[in-house]
Every structure is written in structure tokens, then in C-alpha cells.
Coordinates of C-alpha atoms (C1' of nucleotides) in Angstrom, one line a residue:
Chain A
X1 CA -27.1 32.0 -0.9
X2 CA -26.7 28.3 0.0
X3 CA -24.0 28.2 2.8
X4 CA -23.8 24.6 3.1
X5 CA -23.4 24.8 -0.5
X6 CA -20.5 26.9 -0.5
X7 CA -19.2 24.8 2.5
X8 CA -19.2 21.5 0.2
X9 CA -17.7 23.1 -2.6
X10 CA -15.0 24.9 -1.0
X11 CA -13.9 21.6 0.9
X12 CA -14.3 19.9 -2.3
X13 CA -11.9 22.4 -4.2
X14 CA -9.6 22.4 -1.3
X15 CA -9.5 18.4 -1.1
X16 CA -9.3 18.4 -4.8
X17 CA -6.0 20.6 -4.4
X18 CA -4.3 19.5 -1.0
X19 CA -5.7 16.1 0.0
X20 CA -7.8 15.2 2.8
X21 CA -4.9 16.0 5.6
X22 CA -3.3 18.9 4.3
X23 CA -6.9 20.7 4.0
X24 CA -8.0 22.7 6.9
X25 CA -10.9 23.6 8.6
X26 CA -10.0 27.4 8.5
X27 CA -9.2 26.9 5.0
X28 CA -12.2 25.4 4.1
X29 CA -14.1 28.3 6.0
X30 CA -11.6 31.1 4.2
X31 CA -12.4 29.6 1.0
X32 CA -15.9 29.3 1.5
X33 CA -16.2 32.8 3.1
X34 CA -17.7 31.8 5.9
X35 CA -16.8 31.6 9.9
X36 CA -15.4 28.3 11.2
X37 CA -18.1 27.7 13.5
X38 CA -20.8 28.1 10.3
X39 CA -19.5 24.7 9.1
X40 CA -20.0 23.1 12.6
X41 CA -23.9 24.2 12.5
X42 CA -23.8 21.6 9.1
X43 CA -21.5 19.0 9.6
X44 CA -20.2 17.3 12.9
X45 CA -17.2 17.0 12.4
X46 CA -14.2 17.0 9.3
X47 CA -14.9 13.1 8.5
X48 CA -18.6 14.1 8.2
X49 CA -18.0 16.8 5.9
X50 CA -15.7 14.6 4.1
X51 CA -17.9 11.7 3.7
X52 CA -21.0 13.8 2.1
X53 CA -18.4 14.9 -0.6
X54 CA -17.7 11.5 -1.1
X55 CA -20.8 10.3 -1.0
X56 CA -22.2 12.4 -3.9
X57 CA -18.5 11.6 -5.6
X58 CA -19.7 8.0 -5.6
X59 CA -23.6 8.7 -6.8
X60 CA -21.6 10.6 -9.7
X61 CA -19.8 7.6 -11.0
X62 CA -23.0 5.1 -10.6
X63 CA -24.6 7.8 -12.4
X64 CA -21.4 7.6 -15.1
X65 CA -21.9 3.9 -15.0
X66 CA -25.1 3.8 -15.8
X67 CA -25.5 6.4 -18.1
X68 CA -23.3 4.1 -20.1
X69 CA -25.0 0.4 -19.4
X70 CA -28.2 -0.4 -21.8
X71 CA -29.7 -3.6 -21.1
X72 CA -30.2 -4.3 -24.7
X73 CA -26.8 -4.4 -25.8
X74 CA -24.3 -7.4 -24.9
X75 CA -22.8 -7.3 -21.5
X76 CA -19.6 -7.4 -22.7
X77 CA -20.1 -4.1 -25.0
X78 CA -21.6 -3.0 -22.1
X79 CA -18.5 -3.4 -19.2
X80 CA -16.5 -2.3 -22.4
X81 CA -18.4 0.9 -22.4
X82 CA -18.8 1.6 -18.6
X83 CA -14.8 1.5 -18.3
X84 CA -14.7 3.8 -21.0
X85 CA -16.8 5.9 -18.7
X86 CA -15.3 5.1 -15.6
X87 CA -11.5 6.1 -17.0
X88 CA -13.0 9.5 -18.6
X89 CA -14.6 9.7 -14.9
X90 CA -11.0 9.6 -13.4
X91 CA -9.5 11.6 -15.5
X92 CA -12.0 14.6 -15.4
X93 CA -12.4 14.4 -11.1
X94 CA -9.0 15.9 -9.5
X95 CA -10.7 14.4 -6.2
X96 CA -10.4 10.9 -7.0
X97 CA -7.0 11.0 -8.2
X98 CA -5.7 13.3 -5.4
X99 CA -7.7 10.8 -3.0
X100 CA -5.8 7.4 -4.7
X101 CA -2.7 8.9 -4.5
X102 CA -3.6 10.1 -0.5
X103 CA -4.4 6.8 0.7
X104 CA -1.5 4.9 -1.7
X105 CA 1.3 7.1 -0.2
X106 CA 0.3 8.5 3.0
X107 CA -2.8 5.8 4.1
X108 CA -4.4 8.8 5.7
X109 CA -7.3 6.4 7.5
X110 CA -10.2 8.4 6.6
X111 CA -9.0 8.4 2.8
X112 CA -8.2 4.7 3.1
X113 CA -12.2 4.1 4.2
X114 CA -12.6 6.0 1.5
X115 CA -11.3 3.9 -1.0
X116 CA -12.7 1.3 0.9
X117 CA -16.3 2.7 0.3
X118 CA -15.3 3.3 -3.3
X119 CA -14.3 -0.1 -4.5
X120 CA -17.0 -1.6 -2.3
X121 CA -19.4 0.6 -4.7
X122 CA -18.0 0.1 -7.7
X123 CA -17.5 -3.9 -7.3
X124 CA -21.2 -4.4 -6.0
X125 CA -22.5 -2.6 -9.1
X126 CA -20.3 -4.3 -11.4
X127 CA -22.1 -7.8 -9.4
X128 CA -25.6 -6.5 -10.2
X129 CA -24.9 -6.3 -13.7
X130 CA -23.0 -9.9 -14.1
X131 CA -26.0 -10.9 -11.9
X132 CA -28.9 -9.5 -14.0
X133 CA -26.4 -10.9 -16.9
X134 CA -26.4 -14.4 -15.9
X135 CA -30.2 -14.6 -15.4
X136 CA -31.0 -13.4 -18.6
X137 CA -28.5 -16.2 -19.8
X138 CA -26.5 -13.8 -21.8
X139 CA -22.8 -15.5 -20.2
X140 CA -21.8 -18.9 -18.1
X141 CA -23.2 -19.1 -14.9
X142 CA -20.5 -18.1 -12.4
X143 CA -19.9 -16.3 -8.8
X144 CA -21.1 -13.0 -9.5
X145 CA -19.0 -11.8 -6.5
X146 CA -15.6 -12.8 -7.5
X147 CA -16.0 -12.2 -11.1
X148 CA -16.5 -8.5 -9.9
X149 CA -14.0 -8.6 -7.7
X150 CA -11.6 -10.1 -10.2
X151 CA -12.7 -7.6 -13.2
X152 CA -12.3 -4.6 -10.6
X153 CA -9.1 -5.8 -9.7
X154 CA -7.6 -6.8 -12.8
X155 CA -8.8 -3.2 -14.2
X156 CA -7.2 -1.0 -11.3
X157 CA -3.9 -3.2 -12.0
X158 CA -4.2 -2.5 -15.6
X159 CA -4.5 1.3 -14.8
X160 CA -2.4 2.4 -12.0
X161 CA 0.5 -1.0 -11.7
X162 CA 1.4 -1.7 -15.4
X163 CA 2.0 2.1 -15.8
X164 CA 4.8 1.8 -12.9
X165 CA 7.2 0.1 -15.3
X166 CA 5.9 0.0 -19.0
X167 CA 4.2 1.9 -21.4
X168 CA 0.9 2.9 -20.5
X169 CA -1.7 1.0 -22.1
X170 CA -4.5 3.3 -23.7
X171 CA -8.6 3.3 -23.2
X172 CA -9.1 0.6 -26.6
X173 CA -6.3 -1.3 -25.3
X174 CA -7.6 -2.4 -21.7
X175 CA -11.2 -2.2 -23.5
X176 CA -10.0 -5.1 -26.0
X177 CA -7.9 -7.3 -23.3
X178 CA -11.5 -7.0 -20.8
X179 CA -12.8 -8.4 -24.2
X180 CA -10.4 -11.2 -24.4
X181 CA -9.9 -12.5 -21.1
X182 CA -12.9 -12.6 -19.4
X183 CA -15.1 -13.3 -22.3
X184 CA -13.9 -14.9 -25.2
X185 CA -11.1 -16.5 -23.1
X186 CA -7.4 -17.7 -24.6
X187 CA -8.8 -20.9 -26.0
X188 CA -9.0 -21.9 -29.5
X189 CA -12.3 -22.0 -31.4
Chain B
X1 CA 31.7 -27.3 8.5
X2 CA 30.7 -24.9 5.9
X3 CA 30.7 -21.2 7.7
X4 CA 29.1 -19.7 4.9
X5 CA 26.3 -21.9 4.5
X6 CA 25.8 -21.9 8.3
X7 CA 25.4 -17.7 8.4
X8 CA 22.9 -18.1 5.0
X9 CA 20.9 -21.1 7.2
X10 CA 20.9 -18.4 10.3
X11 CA 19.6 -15.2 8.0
X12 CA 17.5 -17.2 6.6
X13 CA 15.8 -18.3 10.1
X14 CA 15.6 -15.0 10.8
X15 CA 14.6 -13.0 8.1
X16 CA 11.7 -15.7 8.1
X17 CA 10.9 -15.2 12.2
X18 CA 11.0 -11.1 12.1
X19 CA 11.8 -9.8 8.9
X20 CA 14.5 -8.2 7.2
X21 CA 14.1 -5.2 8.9
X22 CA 14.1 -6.4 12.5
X23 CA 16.8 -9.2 11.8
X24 CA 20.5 -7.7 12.9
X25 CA 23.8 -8.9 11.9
X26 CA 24.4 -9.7 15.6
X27 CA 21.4 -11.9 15.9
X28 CA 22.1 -13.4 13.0
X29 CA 26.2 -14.3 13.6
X30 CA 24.7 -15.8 16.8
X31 CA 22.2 -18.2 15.6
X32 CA 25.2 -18.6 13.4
X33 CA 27.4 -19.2 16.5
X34 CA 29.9 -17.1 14.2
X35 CA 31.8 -13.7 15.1
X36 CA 29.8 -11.2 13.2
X37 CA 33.0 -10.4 11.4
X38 CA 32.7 -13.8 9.8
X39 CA 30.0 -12.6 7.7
X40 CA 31.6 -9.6 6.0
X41 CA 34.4 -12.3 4.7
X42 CA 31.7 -13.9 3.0
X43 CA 29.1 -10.7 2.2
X44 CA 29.4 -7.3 1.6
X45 CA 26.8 -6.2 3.6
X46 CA 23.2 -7.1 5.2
X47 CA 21.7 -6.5 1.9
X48 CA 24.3 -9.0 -0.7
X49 CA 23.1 -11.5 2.0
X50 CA 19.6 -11.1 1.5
X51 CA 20.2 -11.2 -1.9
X52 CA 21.6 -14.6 -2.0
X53 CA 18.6 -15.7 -0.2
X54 CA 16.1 -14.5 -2.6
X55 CA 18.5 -15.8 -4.9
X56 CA 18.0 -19.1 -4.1
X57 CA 14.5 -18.9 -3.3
X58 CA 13.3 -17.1 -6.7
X59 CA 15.6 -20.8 -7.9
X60 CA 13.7 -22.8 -6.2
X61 CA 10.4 -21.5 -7.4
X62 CA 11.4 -21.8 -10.8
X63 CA 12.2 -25.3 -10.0
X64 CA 9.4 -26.0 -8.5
X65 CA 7.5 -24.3 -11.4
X66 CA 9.4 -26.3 -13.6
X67 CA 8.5 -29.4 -12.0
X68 CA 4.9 -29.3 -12.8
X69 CA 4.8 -27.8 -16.3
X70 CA 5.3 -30.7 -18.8
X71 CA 4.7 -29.6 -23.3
X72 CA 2.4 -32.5 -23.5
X73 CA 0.1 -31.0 -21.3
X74 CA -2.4 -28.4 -22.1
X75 CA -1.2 -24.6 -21.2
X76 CA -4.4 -24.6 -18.8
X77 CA -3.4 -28.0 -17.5
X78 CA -0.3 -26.5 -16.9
X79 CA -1.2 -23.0 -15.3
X80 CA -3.5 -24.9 -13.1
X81 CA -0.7 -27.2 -11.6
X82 CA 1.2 -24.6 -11.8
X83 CA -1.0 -22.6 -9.6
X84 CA -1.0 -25.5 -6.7
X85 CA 2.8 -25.8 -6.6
X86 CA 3.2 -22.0 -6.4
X87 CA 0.4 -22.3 -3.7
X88 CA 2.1 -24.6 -1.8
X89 CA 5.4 -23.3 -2.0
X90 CA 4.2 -20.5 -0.2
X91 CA 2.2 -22.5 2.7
X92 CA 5.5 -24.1 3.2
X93 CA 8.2 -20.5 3.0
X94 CA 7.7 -19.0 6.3
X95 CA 10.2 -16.4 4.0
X96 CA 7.7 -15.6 1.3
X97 CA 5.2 -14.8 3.7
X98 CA 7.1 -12.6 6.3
X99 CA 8.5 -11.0 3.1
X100 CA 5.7 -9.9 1.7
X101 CA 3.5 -8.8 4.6
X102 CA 6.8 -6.9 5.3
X103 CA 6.9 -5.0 2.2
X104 CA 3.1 -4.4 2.2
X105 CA 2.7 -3.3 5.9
X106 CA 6.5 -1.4 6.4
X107 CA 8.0 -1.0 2.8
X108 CA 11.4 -1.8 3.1
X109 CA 13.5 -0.6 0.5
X110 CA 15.1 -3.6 0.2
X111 CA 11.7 -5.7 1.0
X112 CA 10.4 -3.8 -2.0
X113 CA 13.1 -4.3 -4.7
X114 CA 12.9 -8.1 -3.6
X115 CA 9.2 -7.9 -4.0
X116 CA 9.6 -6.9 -7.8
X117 CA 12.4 -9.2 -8.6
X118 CA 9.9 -11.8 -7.2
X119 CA 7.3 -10.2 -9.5
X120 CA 9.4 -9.7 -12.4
X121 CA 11.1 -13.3 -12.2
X122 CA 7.3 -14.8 -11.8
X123 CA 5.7 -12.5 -15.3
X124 CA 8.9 -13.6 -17.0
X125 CA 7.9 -17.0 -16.4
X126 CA 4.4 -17.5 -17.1
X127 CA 5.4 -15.2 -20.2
X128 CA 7.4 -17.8 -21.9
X129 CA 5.4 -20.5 -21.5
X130 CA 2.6 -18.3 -22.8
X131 CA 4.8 -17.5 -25.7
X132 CA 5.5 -21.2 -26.0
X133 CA 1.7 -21.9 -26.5
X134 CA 1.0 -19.0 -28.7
X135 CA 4.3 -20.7 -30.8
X136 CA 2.4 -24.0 -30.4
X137 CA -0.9 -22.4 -31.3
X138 CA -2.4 -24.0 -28.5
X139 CA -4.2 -20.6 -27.3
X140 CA -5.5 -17.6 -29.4
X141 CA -2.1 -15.1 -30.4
X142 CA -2.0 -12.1 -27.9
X143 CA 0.3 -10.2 -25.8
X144 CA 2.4 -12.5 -23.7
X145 CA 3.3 -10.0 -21.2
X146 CA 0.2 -8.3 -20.5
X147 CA -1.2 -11.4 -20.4
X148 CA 1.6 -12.6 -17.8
X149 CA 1.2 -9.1 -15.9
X150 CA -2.9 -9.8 -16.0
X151 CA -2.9 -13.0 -14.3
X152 CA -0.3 -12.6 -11.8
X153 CA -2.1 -9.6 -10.5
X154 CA -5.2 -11.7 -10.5
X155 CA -3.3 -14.2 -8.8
X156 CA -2.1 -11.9 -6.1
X157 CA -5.5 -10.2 -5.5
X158 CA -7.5 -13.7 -5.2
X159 CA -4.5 -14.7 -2.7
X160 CA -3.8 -11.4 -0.7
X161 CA -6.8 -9.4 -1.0
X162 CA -9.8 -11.1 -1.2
X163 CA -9.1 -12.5 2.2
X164 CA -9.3 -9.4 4.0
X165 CA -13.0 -8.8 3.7
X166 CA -14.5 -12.5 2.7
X167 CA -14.1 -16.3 3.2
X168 CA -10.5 -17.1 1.8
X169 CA -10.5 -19.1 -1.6
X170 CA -9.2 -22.8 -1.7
X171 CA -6.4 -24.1 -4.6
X172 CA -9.7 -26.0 -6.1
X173 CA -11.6 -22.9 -6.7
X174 CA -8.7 -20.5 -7.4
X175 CA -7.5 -22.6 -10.2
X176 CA -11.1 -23.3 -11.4
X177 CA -11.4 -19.5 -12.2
X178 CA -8.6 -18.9 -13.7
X179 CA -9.5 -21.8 -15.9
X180 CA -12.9 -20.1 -16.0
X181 CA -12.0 -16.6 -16.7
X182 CA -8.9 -16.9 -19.1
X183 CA -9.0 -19.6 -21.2
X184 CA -12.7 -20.5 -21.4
X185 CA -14.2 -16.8 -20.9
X186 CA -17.5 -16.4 -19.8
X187 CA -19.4 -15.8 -23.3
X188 CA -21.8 -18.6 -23.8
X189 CA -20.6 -21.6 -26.4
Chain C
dA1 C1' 45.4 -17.2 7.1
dA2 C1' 41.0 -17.1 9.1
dA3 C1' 38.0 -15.8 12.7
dT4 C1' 36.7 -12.7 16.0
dG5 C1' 34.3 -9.1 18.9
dA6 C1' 35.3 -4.5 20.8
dC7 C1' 34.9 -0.2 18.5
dT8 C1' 33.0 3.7 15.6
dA9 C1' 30.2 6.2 12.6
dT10 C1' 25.6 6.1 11.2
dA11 C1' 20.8 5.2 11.4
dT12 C1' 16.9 4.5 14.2
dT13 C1' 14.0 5.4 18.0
dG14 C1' 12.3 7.9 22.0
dT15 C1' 11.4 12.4 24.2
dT16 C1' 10.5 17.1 24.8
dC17 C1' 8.5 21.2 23.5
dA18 C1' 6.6 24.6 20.2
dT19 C1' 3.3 24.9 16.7
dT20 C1' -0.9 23.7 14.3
dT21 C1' -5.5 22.4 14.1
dA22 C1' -10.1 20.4 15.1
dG23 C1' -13.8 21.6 17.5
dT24 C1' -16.4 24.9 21.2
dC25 C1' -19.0 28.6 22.9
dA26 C1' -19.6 33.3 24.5
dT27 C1' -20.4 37.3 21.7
dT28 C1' -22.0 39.8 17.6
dT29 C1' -24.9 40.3 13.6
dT30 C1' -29.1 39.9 11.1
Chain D
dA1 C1' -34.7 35.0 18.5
dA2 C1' -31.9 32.7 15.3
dA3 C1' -27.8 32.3 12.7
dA4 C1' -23.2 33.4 12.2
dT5 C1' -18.8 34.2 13.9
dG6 C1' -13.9 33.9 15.4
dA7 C1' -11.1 34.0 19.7
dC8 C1' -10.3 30.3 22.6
dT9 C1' -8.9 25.4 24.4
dA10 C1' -7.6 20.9 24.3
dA11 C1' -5.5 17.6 21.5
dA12 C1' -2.8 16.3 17.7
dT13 C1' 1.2 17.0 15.1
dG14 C1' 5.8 17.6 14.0
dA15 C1' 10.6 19.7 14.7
dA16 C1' 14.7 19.4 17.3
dC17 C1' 17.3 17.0 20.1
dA18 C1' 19.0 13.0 23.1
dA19 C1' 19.5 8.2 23.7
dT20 C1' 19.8 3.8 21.9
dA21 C1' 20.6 0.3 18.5
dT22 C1' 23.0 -1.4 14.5
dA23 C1' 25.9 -1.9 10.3
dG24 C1' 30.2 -2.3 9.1
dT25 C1' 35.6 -2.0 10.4
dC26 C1' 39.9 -3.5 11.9
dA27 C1' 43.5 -4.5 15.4
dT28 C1' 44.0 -8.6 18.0
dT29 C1' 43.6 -13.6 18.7
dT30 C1' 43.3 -18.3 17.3

DNA sequence: AAATGACTATATTGTTCATTTAGTCATTTT
DNA sequence: AAAATGACTAAATGAACAATATAGTCATTT
């Protein structure tokens, strides 16, 4: 069978469960039933092994994403629908949690890049879209950049801040306020 | 002269130089030119007199807050204003800063819990005067305090975050999106 | 009566040393 | 011969302890 295979997806499970810092090499190996040294013939080095896990972790969610964009419909059904998508996405993938809570708590470097590389993702494809958006002349013309940046931001408040001290808000709710404030906007008529 | 305002002058100084954590009663009874046993007549401890300060200082942001909302004004008028003052009452707090790179970079206890007194004091604000405008029915009806919590956070991010990776935003162009993204939205007239 | 600073108990920081772990490589297995 | 392995090493980590720094007290001074 596919050592590598069984490499990726022991480290996986083990990140998954531990974190990045409290997973082991020899652990990775036991679970993968394989000999330390086998995983050195695949990956240079724990970062390396790390960062193809994350890499296909972040082809996933684009994948996610897009599944749920359709150029036909409205952009703002659309970025309704991908954070549908994206919040299901967290909430099926241990990995991602495990890694926010990681880099929040103990700002292990490695998982900090890796959040990093995530948001860096995630708010360049969120870009595209206002971009392609914008030229179709389906909203305002605006800085595709910051209105990423400012959706992505806003969202991940939404989800992980307001939670610290309130009532969590639910998927329709952060779908209608996206709705609201960035689209039809607080003004009258 | 007044002992007590002399030690909350000499805290101040310092907590705005090193920080609350690397201030010390002794430094700050000397810049004081005060026995340190001076202080304790006056404060509990190091924490009641850093609580004074924020005290004042969450005052003073209200006043200054105050000062540039006026009813006859639009709300968006207003948040924009707004906006500058807050801007530049952080420019000019040496305090603010320190404080909050301090809480970010060490987390302080008692860094933190000023941090969301700040916060809190700050939603609480743009809350009412969102409520008053919802009374008014100057903007659409919707949830003052999420939309309080919303664009503080957005607020923050545009300030803190988006300088670490790209050109910093001026006062012009931050208050030109939030104009943008909350009370015009992007959805074509 | 108010102010003070030497003093103490506690918290923080620095240091040492034992343990853990990433990564290597000589040996074994296929 | 090529691939796999795990005992081994050097480096990182962290626990335990020592040294220092600091918050807060209180007997003495002003």
C-alpha cells in the first residue's frame, strides 16, 4: 500500500487530535505503522509534512467555495452561500479548529504561518469573486482588496469574538447581517 | 500640591513609556518624587491605579466622542467624524497605544480586562447612537449591538491589522468605507 | 496626622540539568 | 540493489531550583 499515504493520514489524525506541537514524529510513524526514518525518505522535515496536509486542507475549502459559487446567481446569494459552506467546512474538519485554537493560545509559529497561508487564501479568493463581480457590473465599483479583507474579517469576528461574551449567532443569522451591511447598507430607501 | 494627582501624572508617564507590566511602584513614586508609601494612602494597589487611569481615559473618549456627534447631523455624518476624533485621539495617547500593543503582544491580565472595558465602553457607545437613529428612523431597524460589535471589529482590523501586511489606510479612506460598506452597501442603486 | 522608605513575602526571572524529540545513518529486510 | 528501519545523536524543551525584582506593609520620621 501507499506509505506516503498512510504517512499523511496518520499526521493528519494525529494533528487533528493533539495539535501541531504536541504531535510527534514517532507518533506519526506508530500510527502510521511505519519506521521513523520511512517518513524522512517523503518529507524533509516536520514543517514539510505539515505544510502538504495543509496544503490539500486549503485546495479542500477552495474546492467547498466553489462548489458553492455559480456565476449566474447574484454575488450576494453567492458569498451568502459560500459562508454557508465555509462554516459547515469548519465544523466538519477537526484540523482547522484544533489549528485556530493552536496558533490563538499557544502561537506555535509553524501553526501561526499557517493561519497566515489560510486567510491569505481564503481573502484572495473572496477578491476574485468581488473582482469578476465588479466587472460584470453586478455591485459599486470598490477596492476589491479591502472589501475582502473587510468581509473576511468581519466574518471571523462574527464567528469566533462575539461568541466570547454573547449568544452565539447561528448560520441564517451572520448570512442575513453579510446581507445587510455590505450590500443593501443601513440607509433608507 | 496635589500628591495624588502628582503619582496619577507619574503612572500615567509610565505606563505610557513601558507598559503596565514593566512600570513598578518604585519607578513610579520616583517620577512622583513621592515615598512609595504615599501611593497606598491614595490606592489600593498597582491595579486601582491603573484603573483610575483608564477611568479617566475611557472619559475622555467619550468626551471627545461626544464632541463631534451632533442629532442634526446625519448618523453617517456622525460615525464618520466620529471616526477622525477617535483616530486622532489615539495618534495623540502614547497610553492607548502602549496599552494595546501590550495586551496583544504579552497579555496582561490586567492589560486585557482594560482592553475589554475599552471595547465594551466603545460598542456601548456607537450602540446608542445607533439606537437613537433607528428611534429617529434615520437608518433601516436592525440589531444595534451586533451592528455596534460589527463595526468596531471592522474598525480595529482596518486600524491594527491591515497594517501588518499592506500600505496603512488614511482617516480619508477609512471613513470613506465605512460610509461605503455600511450605510450605502455595495448593491447597485 | 501625613509621609516615608527599609523590610518582608511573593512573584518573576535566570540557570542548571534531565528528559524529550527531530532528524541521521549504519544495519536489516525485501 | 533499493527501500525500510529503529537505535543513535545533537538540539530543543521543560522541570526544579536559585537568584533577583517587586508589590505591598508598617514602624519610624517629619
Amino acid at each position: 500500500m501507499d506509505r506516503k499515504q498512510l504517512i499523511v493520514d496518520a499526521a493528519t489524525e494525529s494533528f487533528s487530535r493533539f495539535g501541531y506541537k504536541a504531535t510527534t514524529m514517532d507518533q506519526v510513524a506508530k500510527i502510521a505503522n511505519v519506521g521513523k526514518g520511512t517518513i524522512y525518505t517523503f518529507f524533509i522535515n516536520k514543517e514539510e509534512l505539515f505544510d502538504e496536509i495543509v496544503s490539500n486542507l486549503i485546495k479542500e475549502m477552495k474546492q467547498a467555495a466553489e462548489s458553492s459559487v455559480h456565476p449566474e446567481r447574484s454575488l450576494s446569494q453567492n458569498v451568502s452561500f459560500a459562508l454557508y459552506q465555509l462554516l459547515e467546512f469548519r465544523k466538519d474538519h477537526q484540523l482547522t479548529i484544533k489549528l485556530f485554537q493552536e496558533g490563538r493560545d499557544i502561537g506555535t509559529r509553524a501553526v501561526v504561518d499557517f493561519m497566515d497561508r489560510v486567510e491569505a487564501a481564503i481573502i484572495n479568493y473572496i477578491k476574485e469573486v468581488l473582482q469578476r463581480a465588479i466587472d460584470k457590473g453586478e455591485i459599486k465599483p470598490c477596492n476589491p482588496e479591502v472589501t475582502a479583507f473587510a468581509m473576511f474579517k468581519l466574518y471571523i469576528s462574527l464567528i469566533f469574538d462575539w461568541e466570547k461574551t454573547r449568544q452565539p449567532l447561528n448560520k441564517e443569522e451572520i448570512s442575513r447581517l453579510f446581507e445587510l451591511y455590505f450590500f443593501e447598507g443601513l440607509s433608507l430607501g
